[in-house]
Tab-separated table of C-alpha atoms in Angstrom:
chain	number	residue	atom	x	y	z
A	1	MET	CA	71.724	143.598	109.867
A	2	LEU	CA	74.539	145.003	107.736
A	3	ILE	CA	75.534	147.782	110.135
A	4	VAL	CA	77.595	145.587	112.447
A	5	PRO	CA	79.768	143.912	109.773
A	6	ALA	CA	80.093	147.276	108.020
A	7	LEU	CA	81.425	148.887	111.192
A	8	LEU	CA	83.733	145.943	111.789
A	9	GLY	CA	85.077	146.304	108.266
A	10	LEU	CA	85.635	150.018	108.812
A	11	ALA	CA	87.419	149.362	112.104
A	12	PHE	CA	89.581	146.723	110.446
A	13	LEU	CA	90.763	149.286	107.903
A	14	VAL	CA	91.073	152.302	110.209
A	15	LEU	CA	92.579	150.684	113.314
A	16	PRO	CA	96.072	150.145	111.849
A	17	LEU	CA	96.175	153.761	110.705
A	18	ALA	CA	95.069	154.896	114.156
A	19	GLY	CA	97.834	152.801	115.679
A	20	LEU	CA	100.349	154.501	113.405
A	21	LEU	CA	99.161	157.928	114.497
A	22	ALA	CA	99.014	156.960	118.174
A	23	ARG	CA	102.568	155.614	118.263
A	24	ALA	CA	104.124	158.408	116.216
A	25	PRO	CA	106.999	160.215	117.996
A	26	TRP	CA	105.487	163.662	117.576
A	27	SER	CA	107.970	165.398	119.883
A	28	THR	CA	111.016	164.217	117.958
A	29	MET	CA	109.456	164.217	114.502
A	30	PRO	CA	111.090	167.465	113.237
A	31	ARG	CA	114.523	166.165	114.186
A	32	ARG	CA	113.893	162.780	112.587
A	33	LEU	CA	112.556	164.352	109.400
A	34	ALA	CA	115.734	166.411	109.134
A	35	GLN	CA	118.002	163.352	109.223
A	36	PRO	CA	120.114	163.079	106.045
A	37	GLU	CA	119.051	159.492	105.298
A	38	VAL	CA	115.366	160.423	105.555
A	39	LEU	CA	115.748	163.442	103.277
A	40	GLU	CA	117.782	161.392	100.811
A	41	ALA	CA	115.177	158.620	100.682
A	42	LEU	CA	112.389	161.187	100.267
A	43	ARG	CA	114.262	163.005	97.493
A	44	LEU	CA	114.988	159.774	95.653
A	45	SER	CA	111.395	158.581	96.011
A	46	LEU	CA	109.933	161.804	94.655
A	47	LEU	CA	112.418	161.881	91.783
A	48	THR	CA	112.007	158.268	90.679
A	49	ALA	CA	108.216	158.294	91.063
A	50	THR	CA	107.978	161.434	88.930
A	51	VAL	CA	110.269	160.069	86.217
A	52	ALA	CA	108.421	156.735	86.256
A	53	THR	CA	105.105	158.552	85.873
A	54	ALA	CA	106.460	160.536	82.922
A	55	LEU	CA	107.573	157.271	81.330
A	56	CYS	CA	104.144	155.748	81.946
A	57	LEU	CA	102.447	158.770	80.362
A	58	LEU	CA	104.716	158.572	77.333
A	59	LEU	CA	104.004	154.880	76.754
A	60	GLY	CA	100.715	154.279	78.542
A	61	VAL	CA	98.516	156.902	76.876
A	62	PRO	CA	99.187	155.557	73.339
A	63	LEU	CA	98.671	152.018	74.651
A	64	ALA	CA	95.331	153.002	76.195
A	65	TRP	CA	94.310	154.665	72.919
A	66	LEU	CA	95.206	151.490	71.029
A	67	LEU	CA	93.086	149.333	73.342
A	68	ALA	CA	90.142	151.741	73.280
A	69	ARG	CA	90.056	152.856	69.656
A	70	VAL	CA	91.583	150.096	67.509
A	71	ALA	CA	89.965	146.702	66.993
A	72	PHE	CA	92.617	144.076	66.291
A	73	PRO	CA	92.945	140.324	66.819
A	74	GLY	CA	94.053	139.482	70.337
A	75	ARG	CA	92.983	142.764	71.910
A	76	ARG	CA	91.549	140.964	74.940
A	77	LEU	CA	94.820	139.128	75.410
A	78	VAL	CA	96.782	142.374	75.192
A	79	ARG	CA	94.481	143.992	77.739
A	80	ALA	CA	94.994	141.024	80.061
A	81	LEU	CA	98.762	141.278	79.682
A	82	VAL	CA	98.639	144.989	80.472
A	83	THR	CA	96.765	144.372	83.714
A	84	ILE	CA	98.961	141.487	84.903
A	85	PRO	CA	101.213	143.738	87.061
A	86	LEU	CA	98.095	144.644	89.083
A	87	VAL	CA	97.764	141.089	90.397
A	88	LEU	CA	101.332	139.874	90.042
A	89	PRO	CA	103.245	139.814	93.354
A	90	PRO	CA	105.736	142.700	93.170
A	91	VAL	CA	108.655	140.438	94.071
A	92	VAL	CA	107.772	138.212	91.120
A	93	GLY	CA	107.698	141.321	88.962
A	94	GLY	CA	111.198	142.174	90.169
A	95	VAL	CA	112.449	138.706	89.327
A	96	ALA	CA	110.855	138.975	85.880
A	97	LEU	CA	112.551	142.324	85.305
A	98	LEU	CA	115.859	140.867	86.409
A	99	LEU	CA	115.517	137.969	83.964
A	100	ALA	CA	114.516	140.311	81.150
A	101	LEU	CA	116.764	143.318	81.749
A	102	GLY	CA	119.599	141.869	83.825
A	103	ARG	CA	123.069	141.474	82.395
A	104	ARG	CA	122.178	137.985	81.202
A	105	GLY	CA	118.521	138.728	80.557
A	106	LEU	CA	116.607	138.537	77.318
A	107	ALA	CA	117.109	142.215	76.495
A	108	GLY	CA	119.622	143.132	79.181
A	109	GLN	CA	122.421	141.120	77.632
A	110	TRP	CA	121.935	142.935	74.328
A	111	LEU	CA	121.912	146.314	76.094
A	112	ALA	CA	125.121	145.469	77.924
A	113	GLU	CA	126.947	144.166	74.856
A	114	THR	CA	125.743	146.854	72.434
A	115	PHE	CA	125.562	150.005	74.537
A	116	GLY	CA	127.366	149.024	77.719
A	117	VAL	CA	124.200	149.690	79.723
A	118	SER	CA	123.509	147.691	82.871
A	119	LEU	CA	120.198	148.523	84.530
A	120	PRO	CA	120.014	146.340	87.677
A	121	PHE	CA	120.939	147.944	90.995
A	122	THR	CA	120.922	151.488	89.632
A	123	THR	CA	118.586	154.450	90.020
A	124	ALA	CA	117.316	153.752	86.506
A	125	ALA	CA	116.321	150.282	87.706
A	126	VAL	CA	114.154	151.906	90.376
A	127	VAL	CA	112.375	153.933	87.687
A	128	VAL	CA	111.849	150.838	85.531
A	129	ALA	CA	110.501	148.791	88.453
A	130	GLU	CA	108.118	151.559	89.510
A	131	ALA	CA	106.893	152.100	85.954
A	132	PHE	CA	106.302	148.369	85.492
A	133	VAL	CA	103.967	148.094	88.474
A	134	ALA	CA	102.316	151.512	88.048
A	135	MET	CA	101.557	151.717	84.325
A	136	PRO	CA	98.379	149.550	84.470
A	137	PHE	CA	96.719	152.166	86.691
A	138	LEU	CA	97.282	154.798	84.026
A	139	VAL	CA	96.272	152.579	81.097
A	140	ILE	CA	93.029	151.447	82.744
A	141	SER	CA	92.059	154.998	83.706
A	142	VAL	CA	92.806	156.484	80.285
A	143	GLU	CA	91.187	153.616	78.394
A	144	GLY	CA	88.012	154.055	80.451
A	145	ALA	CA	88.031	157.782	79.718
A	146	LEU	CA	88.504	157.132	75.988
A	147	ARG	CA	85.645	154.647	75.892
A	148	GLY	CA	83.374	157.117	77.663
A	149	ALA	CA	84.310	160.090	75.479
A	150	ASP	CA	82.032	161.237	72.668
A	151	ASP	CA	83.845	160.354	69.445
A	152	ARG	CA	81.625	162.660	67.349
A	153	PHE	CA	84.066	165.503	67.996
A	154	GLU	CA	86.861	163.436	66.499
A	155	GLU	CA	84.682	162.563	63.510
A	156	ALA	CA	83.832	166.231	62.998
A	157	ALA	CA	87.515	167.174	63.079
A	158	ALA	CA	88.267	164.430	60.538
A	159	THR	CA	85.594	165.711	58.155
A	160	LEU	CA	87.180	169.177	58.376
A	161	GLY	CA	90.448	167.751	57.118
A	162	ALA	CA	92.408	167.411	60.359
A	163	SER	CA	95.135	164.784	60.368
A	164	ARG	CA	95.056	161.864	62.796
A	165	TRP	CA	97.869	163.344	64.837
A	166	THR	CA	96.113	166.716	65.004
A	167	ILE	CA	92.867	165.037	66.060
A	168	PHE	CA	94.644	163.126	68.794
A	169	ARG	CA	96.548	166.175	70.048
A	170	ARG	CA	93.858	168.839	69.719
A	171	VAL	CA	90.643	166.856	70.266
A	172	THR	CA	91.191	163.467	71.881
A	173	VAL	CA	93.653	164.472	74.584
A	174	PRO	CA	91.584	167.467	75.826
A	175	LEU	CA	88.486	165.248	75.932
A	176	VAL	CA	90.114	162.655	78.166
A	177	LEU	CA	92.455	164.976	80.074
A	178	PRO	CA	90.681	164.388	83.443
A	179	GLY	CA	91.192	160.654	82.979
A	180	ILE	CA	94.852	161.184	82.093
A	181	VAL	CA	95.374	163.361	85.173
A	182	ALA	CA	93.614	160.896	87.466
A	183	GLY	CA	95.543	157.979	86.008
A	184	GLY	CA	98.800	159.891	86.278
A	185	VAL	CA	98.190	160.701	89.938
A	186	LEU	CA	97.341	157.083	90.759
A	187	CYS	CA	100.368	155.968	88.786
A	188	TRP	CA	102.606	158.355	90.726
A	189	ALA	CA	101.212	157.201	94.058
A	190	ARG	CA	101.712	153.543	93.159
A	191	ALA	CA	105.267	154.250	92.035
A	192	LEU	CA	105.994	156.127	95.261
A	193	GLY	CA	104.918	153.155	97.366
A	194	GLU	CA	106.577	150.407	95.333
A	195	PHE	CA	108.732	148.021	97.366
A	196	GLY	CA	108.923	144.402	96.164
A	197	ALA	CA	109.981	144.894	92.550
A	198	THR	CA	112.354	147.688	93.554
A	199	ILE	CA	114.305	145.751	96.166
A	200	THR	CA	114.520	142.713	93.874
A	201	PHE	CA	115.553	144.486	90.680
A	202	ALA	CA	117.307	147.595	92.023
A	203	GLY	CA	118.546	146.562	95.445
A	204	ASN	CA	118.782	148.711	98.555
A	205	PHE	CA	121.718	151.105	98.240
A	206	PRO	CA	121.676	154.436	100.131
A	207	GLY	CA	121.372	157.428	97.844
A	208	VAL	CA	121.055	155.221	94.762
A	209	THR	CA	118.098	152.863	95.118
A	210	ARG	CA	116.872	153.220	98.715
A	211	THR	CA	113.439	154.794	98.352
A	212	MET	CA	111.011	155.556	101.169
A	213	PRO	CA	109.388	152.080	101.355
A	214	LEU	CA	112.826	150.461	101.473
A	215	ALA	CA	113.915	152.913	104.154
A	216	VAL	CA	110.820	151.986	106.204
A	217	TYR	CA	111.674	148.303	105.908
A	218	LEU	CA	115.263	148.885	106.988
A	219	ALA	CA	114.326	151.238	109.834
A	220	MET	CA	111.916	148.698	111.338
A	221	GLU	CA	114.916	146.522	112.187
A	222	THR	CA	117.038	149.225	113.814
A	223	ASP	CA	114.898	152.288	114.651
A	224	PRO	CA	111.114	151.625	114.716
A	225	GLU	CA	110.311	155.247	115.509
A	226	SER	CA	112.023	156.412	112.336
A	227	ALA	CA	110.041	153.780	110.446
A	228	ILE	CA	106.847	155.273	111.874
A	229	VAL	CA	107.883	158.761	110.754
A	230	LEU	CA	108.618	157.558	107.227
A	231	SER	CA	105.324	155.678	107.151
A	232	LEU	CA	103.471	158.817	108.192
A	233	ILE	CA	104.964	160.693	105.256
A	234	LEU	CA	103.662	158.054	102.853
A	235	LEU	CA	100.302	158.089	104.647
A	236	VAL	CA	99.986	161.867	104.250
A	237	VAL	CA	100.771	161.579	100.539
A	238	SER	CA	98.161	158.841	100.110
A	239	VAL	CA	95.479	160.841	101.904
A	240	ALA	CA	96.269	163.926	99.827
A	241	ILE	CA	95.922	161.915	96.621
A	242	LEU	CA	92.630	160.371	97.679
A	243	ALA	CA	91.310	163.794	98.634
A	244	GLY	CA	92.368	165.203	95.287
A	245	LEU	CA	90.611	162.436	93.368
A	246	ARG	CA	87.483	162.450	95.508
A	247	ASP	CA	85.367	164.338	92.950
A	248	ARG	CA	86.184	161.701	90.367
A	249	TRP	CA	84.901	158.841	92.490
A	250	VAL	CA	82.100	160.436	94.496
A	251	ALA	CA	79.120	161.897	92.652
A	252	ALA	CA	77.499	163.547	95.660
A	253	PRO	CA	79.068	165.449	98.579
C-alpha cells in the first residue's frame, strides 16, 4: 500500500531535477560557462562560502563543545537560539542582520563610529550572511559527535596531567573530527546556496556581492538558459557533497 505514495514522493522530488537536465543548453554550455559574469559569480561564491565556513569553524566548534560538555542554566534556550536560523526565513535573517549590523544597527553604528567599518552591501556582508544561516548545520553536527564520543579518553588524559586546552586539541578534536568535517561540508554547501539573507543584507552588485544564487535569479529575467547553466553548477556541487557524505548517513551499501 505504501509503494504508490512512495513512488509519487520520489517523482515529486526528482521531476524538477529531470526538467533542469532536459532543458539544459548542452551545446552552448562551454561558451556560457566561459562568460565573465558567470566566472565572476562562481569565483565570488566559492570564496565567500569558504571564508564563511572558516568563520563557522572558528566560532561554531567551541559553541558546540559548550552545548555538549558544559551544563549551565539556560542551555536549552541557547540551543534553541542557535538553531533558529534553520527555520527562520532567510529574508528575515537578512533584515535582522541589517538591523543589527547596518550603519544604524545595534552593533553596526558602533562599528561605523569607532572603526569606520560599514558591513552592508560589501563582500564581507556576503560572508556574514552566509555564516549566519550556515553555522547551525556545523554546530548541530559537531554537538552530536561530541555527545556520541567516549569521554573516557579525555578523562584519562586529564589524569595524566594534560591541560584542558591540550585535551581539547589532542584528544577531543581527533575524536570528533569526522563530525567536524561533515558539519563543515554541510555548512559550506549551505553557504554556497544562500540567497535571501545575502540579497537583503549585501545586495546584488556584480563582482562584489553577486553570488551564484543571485546570478541565477537575475538571469531568469533576461537569459533563462544561462540561469539553467548556473543552476546545473549548483546541482553538481550538491550531488558531490551528498555523495561524499553518503557513508555518514547510510550504514549499509
